[in-house]
Amino acid sequence: MTPQVLELDAAPPAVDPAAPLLARLRRLAHAALPRMYDRRAGRCVFTVRLENGTQAPAGISDRYTAIAIIGVAADGLDQWSLPFDPRQMAGTLVDTLPACRNLGDAALIAWAASAIGADTRGAWPHVERLLDAQAAHPTVELAWALAASVIDGGTAAPALRQKLSASLMRAWNGSAGIFAHVAGGTGARSHVACYADQVYPIFALSRYAGKHHDGAALDAAVRCARRICALQGTDGQWWWHYDHRTGGVIEGYPVYAIHQDAMGPMALRAVEEASGEAFGDHITRGLRWLEASPELNGGTLIDDAAQMLWRKVARREPMKATRYLQAACTMLHPRLRAPGVDVLFPPAIIDYEDRPYHWGWFLYAWARVQDRRS
């Protein structure tokens, strides 16, 4: 049965699963995100890592800068005291677009510019050129581009949105309820898809369905949401790698903080709004894992003293060994798994790293008033 497409201006669901935790995380966002800005580069850094007891910033990222702007704009610019001007920073990113060769980055820059009211008319022809430049694109990038084109609906052409939606749907396997890692991709590991490959399409297709009353798009979004929720860990973990052929979990770890408090809620709240189907219990379970993780014996990635939310809980393993091992096993047969990995490589390691995009998507996911200019 195809889910009903609801109007975008329908009242959002009253989902407030963990108000005290969300308030705590919002305080962390206001403390952490301003420290992730590099004044010399005029951009957000790529990461901040804890090294020898010191938080060390590294790299520069236009992508993460754009996502940070999207989040801050959604949260309300008047709510922030920042060491940078988001409007000026977005304008600078737009100026770099002619040199951008990445579809996802270009679309996020257009989205960020739209979020602060900048002129994006020159952005979308460039996004379309990047889309047309190659046959296969990462699913995540297509989803970002589709979502951005819907949200900037007054500027992005309807024909481009339809082209992006069609490209994204090439990654959909309806029988498995899972999106592939690359739309149109092939290769030995093409059956391995990650959590991001699911939640960004859920979000984008939900927004697209609300704009265009597209039942097929919403059906894919709802069915994928149901699938990842059915596979959610007993303690609320959002697992990492899925089999695009069967819809099963290939490897659960790492479990990322951003999936629990930002990307998961962002996607599930969007599909709730578009379809009317409730996913609030799964959002709540994901947040509860973040607050008290059994892998950490009830500990948490939330570090109030450091004013950081650390990136993930990972296995004690060399060189992502388990992920490669399970990918190889499932390549041989979909039901084949390497035995004993939880004993050999227990999931108990904290990755002491945080990135700006975490806070951008957290702020966007829980914004009091979402962007409805589309």
Coordinates of C-alpha atoms in Angstrom, one line a residue:
M1 CA 0.0 0.0 0.0
T2 CA 1.4 3.4 -1.0
P3 CA 1.7 5.8 1.8
Q4 CA -0.4 9.0 1.6
V5 CA 1.5 12.2 0.7
L6 CA 0.6 14.9 3.2
E7 CA 0.9 18.6 2.6
L8 CA 4.2 20.2 3.7
D9 CA 2.3 22.8 5.8
A10 CA 0.7 20.1 7.9
A11 CA 1.4 20.4 11.6
P12 CA 4.6 18.7 12.5
P13 CA 4.4 15.7 14.9
A14 CA 4.6 16.5 18.6
V15 CA 7.8 14.5 19.1
D16 CA 9.8 15.5 22.2
P17 CA 11.4 12.2 23.3
A18 CA 14.1 13.6 25.5
A19 CA 13.8 17.3 26.2
P20 CA 16.5 17.4 28.9
L21 CA 19.0 15.5 26.8
L22 CA 18.3 17.7 23.7
A23 CA 18.8 20.8 25.9
R24 CA 22.1 19.4 27.1
L25 CA 23.2 18.7 23.5
R26 CA 22.1 22.2 22.4
R27 CA 24.3 23.7 25.0
L28 CA 27.2 21.6 23.7
A29 CA 26.5 22.7 20.2
H30 CA 26.7 26.4 21.2
A31 CA 30.0 25.7 23.0
A32 CA 31.6 23.4 20.4
L33 CA 30.7 24.8 17.0
P34 CA 32.2 28.2 17.4
R35 CA 35.5 26.6 18.3
M36 CA 35.5 24.7 15.0
Y37 CA 36.1 27.8 13.0
D38 CA 39.5 28.6 11.4
R39 CA 39.8 32.4 11.3
R40 CA 42.7 32.4 8.8
A41 CA 40.9 30.2 6.3
G42 CA 37.4 31.7 6.9
R43 CA 36.0 28.2 7.1
C44 CA 35.1 25.5 9.5
V45 CA 37.7 22.9 10.2
F46 CA 37.4 19.3 9.1
T47 CA 37.8 17.8 12.6
V48 CA 38.8 18.4 16.1
R49 CA 40.7 15.5 17.7
L50 CA 41.8 15.0 21.3
E51 CA 45.6 14.5 21.2
N52 CA 47.6 14.3 24.4
G53 CA 44.8 15.9 26.4
T54 CA 44.5 18.8 24.0
Q55 CA 41.7 19.4 21.4
A56 CA 43.5 19.8 18.1
P57 CA 41.7 21.2 15.0
A58 CA 42.8 19.8 11.7
G59 CA 41.9 20.5 8.0
I60 CA 39.4 22.8 6.4
S61 CA 36.1 21.7 4.9
D62 CA 33.7 23.6 2.6
R63 CA 31.3 20.7 3.0
Y64 CA 31.2 20.9 6.7
T65 CA 31.1 24.7 6.6
A66 CA 28.0 24.6 4.5
I67 CA 26.3 22.1 6.8
A68 CA 27.2 24.3 9.8
I69 CA 25.6 27.3 8.2
I70 CA 22.4 25.2 7.4
G71 CA 22.1 24.2 11.0
V72 CA 22.8 27.6 12.5
A73 CA 20.3 29.2 10.1
A74 CA 17.6 26.7 11.0
D75 CA 18.3 27.2 14.7
G76 CA 18.0 31.0 14.3
L77 CA 20.9 33.3 13.7
D78 CA 19.7 35.5 16.5
Q79 CA 20.3 32.6 18.9
W80 CA 24.0 32.5 18.3
S81 CA 27.2 34.3 19.2
L82 CA 29.7 33.3 16.6
P83 CA 33.3 34.3 15.6
F84 CA 32.1 34.5 12.0
D85 CA 29.3 36.0 9.9
P86 CA 27.3 33.1 8.4
R87 CA 26.0 35.3 5.6
Q88 CA 29.5 36.4 4.6
M89 CA 30.8 32.8 4.9
A90 CA 28.0 31.5 2.7
G91 CA 28.6 34.2 0.1
T92 CA 32.3 33.2 0.1
L93 CA 31.4 29.6 -0.5
V94 CA 29.1 30.6 -3.4
D95 CA 32.0 32.4 -5.0
T96 CA 34.0 29.2 -5.0
L97 CA 31.2 27.2 -6.8
P98 CA 32.7 27.5 -10.4
A99 CA 35.7 25.5 -9.1
C100 CA 33.7 22.9 -7.2
R101 CA 33.8 19.5 -8.8
N102 CA 31.8 17.6 -6.2
L103 CA 28.0 17.3 -6.7
G104 CA 27.2 17.0 -3.0
D105 CA 29.4 19.9 -2.0
A106 CA 27.9 22.2 -4.7
A107 CA 24.4 21.3 -3.6
L108 CA 25.2 21.9 0.1
I109 CA 26.7 25.3 -0.7
A110 CA 23.5 26.2 -2.6
W111 CA 21.4 25.0 0.3
A112 CA 23.5 27.0 2.8
A113 CA 23.2 30.1 0.7
S114 CA 19.5 29.6 0.4
A115 CA 19.2 29.2 4.1
I116 CA 20.6 32.7 4.8
G117 CA 18.7 34.3 1.9
A118 CA 21.6 34.7 -0.6
D119 CA 21.1 34.6 -4.3
T120 CA 21.4 31.0 -5.6
R121 CA 20.4 31.5 -9.2
G122 CA 23.9 30.8 -10.5
A123 CA 24.3 27.7 -8.3
W124 CA 21.8 25.4 -9.8
P125 CA 23.1 25.3 -13.4
H126 CA 26.4 24.3 -12.0
V127 CA 24.8 21.5 -9.9
E128 CA 23.1 20.3 -13.0
R129 CA 26.3 20.3 -15.0
L130 CA 27.9 18.1 -12.2
L131 CA 25.0 15.8 -12.2
D132 CA 25.2 15.3 -16.0
A133 CA 29.0 14.9 -16.0
Q134 CA 29.0 11.3 -15.0
A135 CA 26.6 8.3 -15.0
A136 CA 27.0 7.1 -11.4
H137 CA 26.9 9.2 -8.3
P138 CA 27.2 8.5 -4.6
T139 CA 23.7 8.1 -3.1
V140 CA 24.5 10.5 -0.3
E141 CA 25.4 13.3 -2.8
L142 CA 22.3 12.8 -4.9
A143 CA 20.2 12.9 -1.7
W144 CA 21.8 16.2 -0.6
A145 CA 21.3 17.7 -4.1
L146 CA 17.6 16.6 -4.2
A147 CA 16.9 17.9 -0.7
A148 CA 18.7 21.2 -1.4
S149 CA 16.8 21.7 -4.7
V150 CA 13.4 21.1 -2.9
I151 CA 14.3 23.4 0.0
D152 CA 15.4 26.1 -2.5
G153 CA 12.3 25.5 -4.5
G154 CA 11.8 29.0 -5.6
T155 CA 15.1 28.9 -7.5
A156 CA 15.9 25.3 -8.4
A157 CA 14.0 24.3 -11.5
P158 CA 11.3 21.6 -11.1
A159 CA 12.9 19.6 -14.0
L160 CA 16.2 19.4 -12.1
R161 CA 14.4 18.2 -9.0
Q162 CA 12.7 15.5 -11.1
K163 CA 16.0 14.5 -12.7
L164 CA 17.7 14.3 -9.2
S165 CA 14.8 12.2 -7.8
A166 CA 15.0 9.8 -10.8
S167 CA 18.8 9.5 -10.3
L168 CA 18.4 8.8 -6.6
M169 CA 15.7 6.2 -7.1
R170 CA 18.2 4.2 -9.2
A171 CA 19.9 3.3 -5.9
W172 CA 16.7 1.9 -4.4
N173 CA 16.1 -1.8 -4.0
G174 CA 12.5 -2.1 -3.1
S175 CA 12.6 -5.8 -2.3
A176 CA 15.3 -5.2 0.3
G177 CA 14.1 -1.8 1.5
I178 CA 17.7 -0.4 1.2
F179 CA 19.5 2.1 -0.9
A180 CA 22.8 1.3 -2.5
H181 CA 26.0 3.2 -1.8
V182 CA 26.3 4.4 -5.4
A183 CA 23.4 4.9 -7.8
G184 CA 24.4 3.0 -10.8
G185 CA 27.6 1.6 -9.2
T186 CA 29.1 -1.8 -9.7
G187 CA 32.0 -3.7 -8.2
A188 CA 33.0 -6.3 -5.6
R189 CA 31.7 -4.3 -2.7
S190 CA 28.7 -2.7 -4.4
H191 CA 26.4 -4.7 -2.1
V192 CA 27.6 -2.8 0.9
A193 CA 25.6 0.3 1.8
C194 CA 26.0 2.4 4.9
Y195 CA 23.6 4.1 7.3
A196 CA 24.1 7.5 5.6
D197 CA 23.0 5.9 2.3
Q198 CA 19.6 5.3 3.9
V199 CA 18.9 8.4 6.0
Y200 CA 19.7 11.1 3.5
P201 CA 17.5 9.5 0.8
I202 CA 14.7 9.1 3.4
F203 CA 15.0 12.8 4.2
A204 CA 15.3 14.0 0.6
L205 CA 12.5 11.9 -0.8
S206 CA 10.2 12.8 2.0
R207 CA 10.7 16.5 1.2
Y208 CA 10.4 15.8 -2.5
A209 CA 7.2 13.9 -2.0
G210 CA 5.7 16.7 0.0
K211 CA 6.5 19.2 -2.8
H212 CA 5.5 17.1 -5.8
H213 CA 2.9 14.6 -4.3
D214 CA 5.1 11.8 -5.5
G215 CA 3.7 8.5 -4.1
A216 CA 6.6 6.4 -5.3
A217 CA 9.2 8.7 -3.7
L218 CA 7.3 8.6 -0.4
D219 CA 6.8 4.9 -0.6
A220 CA 10.6 4.4 -0.9
A221 CA 11.2 6.8 2.0
V222 CA 8.7 5.1 4.3
R223 CA 9.8 1.5 3.5
C224 CA 13.5 2.4 4.0
A225 CA 12.6 4.0 7.3
R226 CA 10.7 0.9 8.4
R227 CA 13.6 -1.3 7.4
I228 CA 16.3 0.5 9.3
C229 CA 14.0 0.8 12.3
A230 CA 13.3 -2.9 12.2
L231 CA 17.0 -3.5 12.2
Q232 CA 17.8 -1.0 15.0
G233 CA 19.8 -2.4 17.8
T234 CA 18.1 -3.6 21.0
D235 CA 19.6 -0.7 22.9
G236 CA 18.8 1.8 20.2
Q237 CA 22.0 1.6 18.0
W238 CA 21.7 2.7 14.4
W239 CA 23.9 0.1 12.7
W240 CA 26.5 1.1 10.1
H241 CA 26.7 -1.4 7.1
Y242 CA 23.7 -3.0 5.3
D243 CA 23.4 -5.4 2.4
H244 CA 21.7 -3.7 -0.5
R245 CA 20.7 -7.1 -1.9
T246 CA 18.9 -8.5 1.1
G247 CA 18.3 -5.6 3.5
G248 CA 20.3 -7.3 6.3
V249 CA 23.0 -5.9 8.5
I250 CA 26.5 -6.7 7.4
E251 CA 28.4 -5.0 10.3
G252 CA 27.0 -2.9 13.1
Y253 CA 30.0 -1.0 14.3
P254 CA 31.0 1.7 14.6
V255 CA 28.0 3.3 16.1
Y256 CA 28.2 7.1 15.4
A257 CA 26.9 9.8 17.7
I258 CA 25.7 11.9 14.8
H259 CA 23.4 9.0 13.7
Q260 CA 21.8 8.8 17.1
D261 CA 21.0 12.5 17.7
A262 CA 21.1 14.2 14.3
M263 CA 20.9 12.2 11.0
G264 CA 18.4 9.6 12.3
P265 CA 16.0 12.1 13.8
M266 CA 16.3 14.4 10.8
A267 CA 15.3 11.7 8.4
L268 CA 12.6 10.1 10.6
R269 CA 11.0 13.4 11.5
A270 CA 10.8 14.3 7.8
V271 CA 9.2 11.0 6.8
E272 CA 6.8 11.3 9.8
E273 CA 5.7 14.7 8.5
A274 CA 5.3 13.6 4.9
S275 CA 3.5 10.3 5.6
G276 CA 1.9 10.6 9.0
E277 CA 3.5 7.3 10.1
A278 CA 5.1 7.5 13.6
F279 CA 8.8 6.7 14.2
G280 CA 9.1 8.6 17.5
D281 CA 9.9 5.5 19.5
H282 CA 12.9 4.7 17.4
I283 CA 14.2 8.3 17.7
T284 CA 13.8 8.0 21.5
R285 CA 15.7 4.7 21.6
G286 CA 18.5 6.2 19.6
L287 CA 18.8 9.1 21.9
R288 CA 18.8 6.8 25.0
W289 CA 21.8 4.9 23.6
L290 CA 23.7 8.2 23.3
E291 CA 22.9 9.0 26.9
A292 CA 24.0 5.5 28.2
S293 CA 25.7 3.1 25.9
P294 CA 26.0 -0.6 27.0
E295 CA 29.2 -0.9 25.0
L296 CA 30.7 1.7 27.4
N297 CA 29.2 0.0 30.5
G298 CA 26.5 2.7 30.7
G299 CA 29.0 5.4 29.8
T300 CA 28.4 8.1 27.1
L301 CA 30.1 9.9 24.3
I302 CA 28.8 13.1 25.7
D303 CA 31.7 15.0 27.4
D304 CA 30.3 18.0 29.2
A305 CA 33.7 18.8 30.7
A306 CA 35.4 18.9 27.3
Q307 CA 32.3 20.5 25.7
M308 CA 32.4 17.9 23.0
L309 CA 30.3 15.0 21.8
W310 CA 32.8 12.3 20.7
R311 CA 32.4 10.8 17.3
K312 CA 31.7 7.1 17.8
V313 CA 32.0 3.8 19.6
A314 CA 34.1 1.4 17.5
R315 CA 35.6 -2.1 17.7
R316 CA 39.0 -2.7 19.2
E317 CA 40.5 -3.8 15.8
P318 CA 43.3 -3.0 13.3
M319 CA 42.5 -1.1 10.1
K320 CA 38.7 -1.5 10.1
A321 CA 39.3 -5.3 9.9
T322 CA 35.8 -6.4 10.8
R323 CA 34.1 -4.3 8.1
Y324 CA 36.3 -5.6 5.4
L325 CA 36.0 -9.2 6.6
Q326 CA 32.2 -9.1 6.8
A327 CA 32.0 -7.4 3.4
A328 CA 34.2 -10.2 1.9
C329 CA 32.1 -12.9 3.6
T330 CA 28.8 -11.5 2.3
M331 CA 30.2 -11.1 -1.2
L332 CA 30.7 -14.9 -1.2
H333 CA 27.1 -15.5 0.2
P334 CA 24.6 -13.0 1.6
R335 CA 24.1 -15.1 4.8
L336 CA 27.8 -15.8 5.5
R337 CA 29.3 -13.9 8.4
A338 CA 32.7 -14.2 10.1
P339 CA 32.2 -15.8 13.5
G340 CA 33.5 -14.5 16.9
V341 CA 34.0 -10.9 15.9
D342 CA 32.4 -9.6 19.1
V343 CA 34.9 -11.6 21.2
L344 CA 37.9 -10.9 19.0
F345 CA 37.1 -7.3 18.3
P346 CA 34.8 -6.0 21.1
P347 CA 33.1 -2.7 20.5
A348 CA 34.5 -0.6 23.3
I349 CA 36.7 2.1 21.8
I350 CA 35.7 5.8 21.9
D351 CA 36.9 7.8 18.9
Y352 CA 37.8 11.1 20.5
E353 CA 37.0 13.3 17.6
D354 CA 34.2 15.7 16.7
R355 CA 33.3 17.4 13.4
P356 CA 31.3 20.6 12.5
Y357 CA 28.7 18.7 10.4
H358 CA 27.5 16.9 13.5
W359 CA 26.3 20.1 15.1
G360 CA 25.0 21.4 11.8
W361 CA 22.7 18.4 11.3
F362 CA 21.8 18.3 15.0
L363 CA 20.6 21.9 14.9
Y364 CA 18.7 21.3 11.7
A365 CA 17.1 18.1 12.9
W366 CA 15.7 19.7 16.0
A367 CA 15.1 23.2 14.7
R368 CA 12.0 24.8 16.2
V369 CA 10.8 26.0 12.8
Q370 CA 12.0 24.1 9.7
D371 CA 12.5 25.9 6.3
R372 CA 9.2 25.9 4.4
R373 CA 10.1 28.3 1.6
S374 CA 10.1 25.4 -0.8

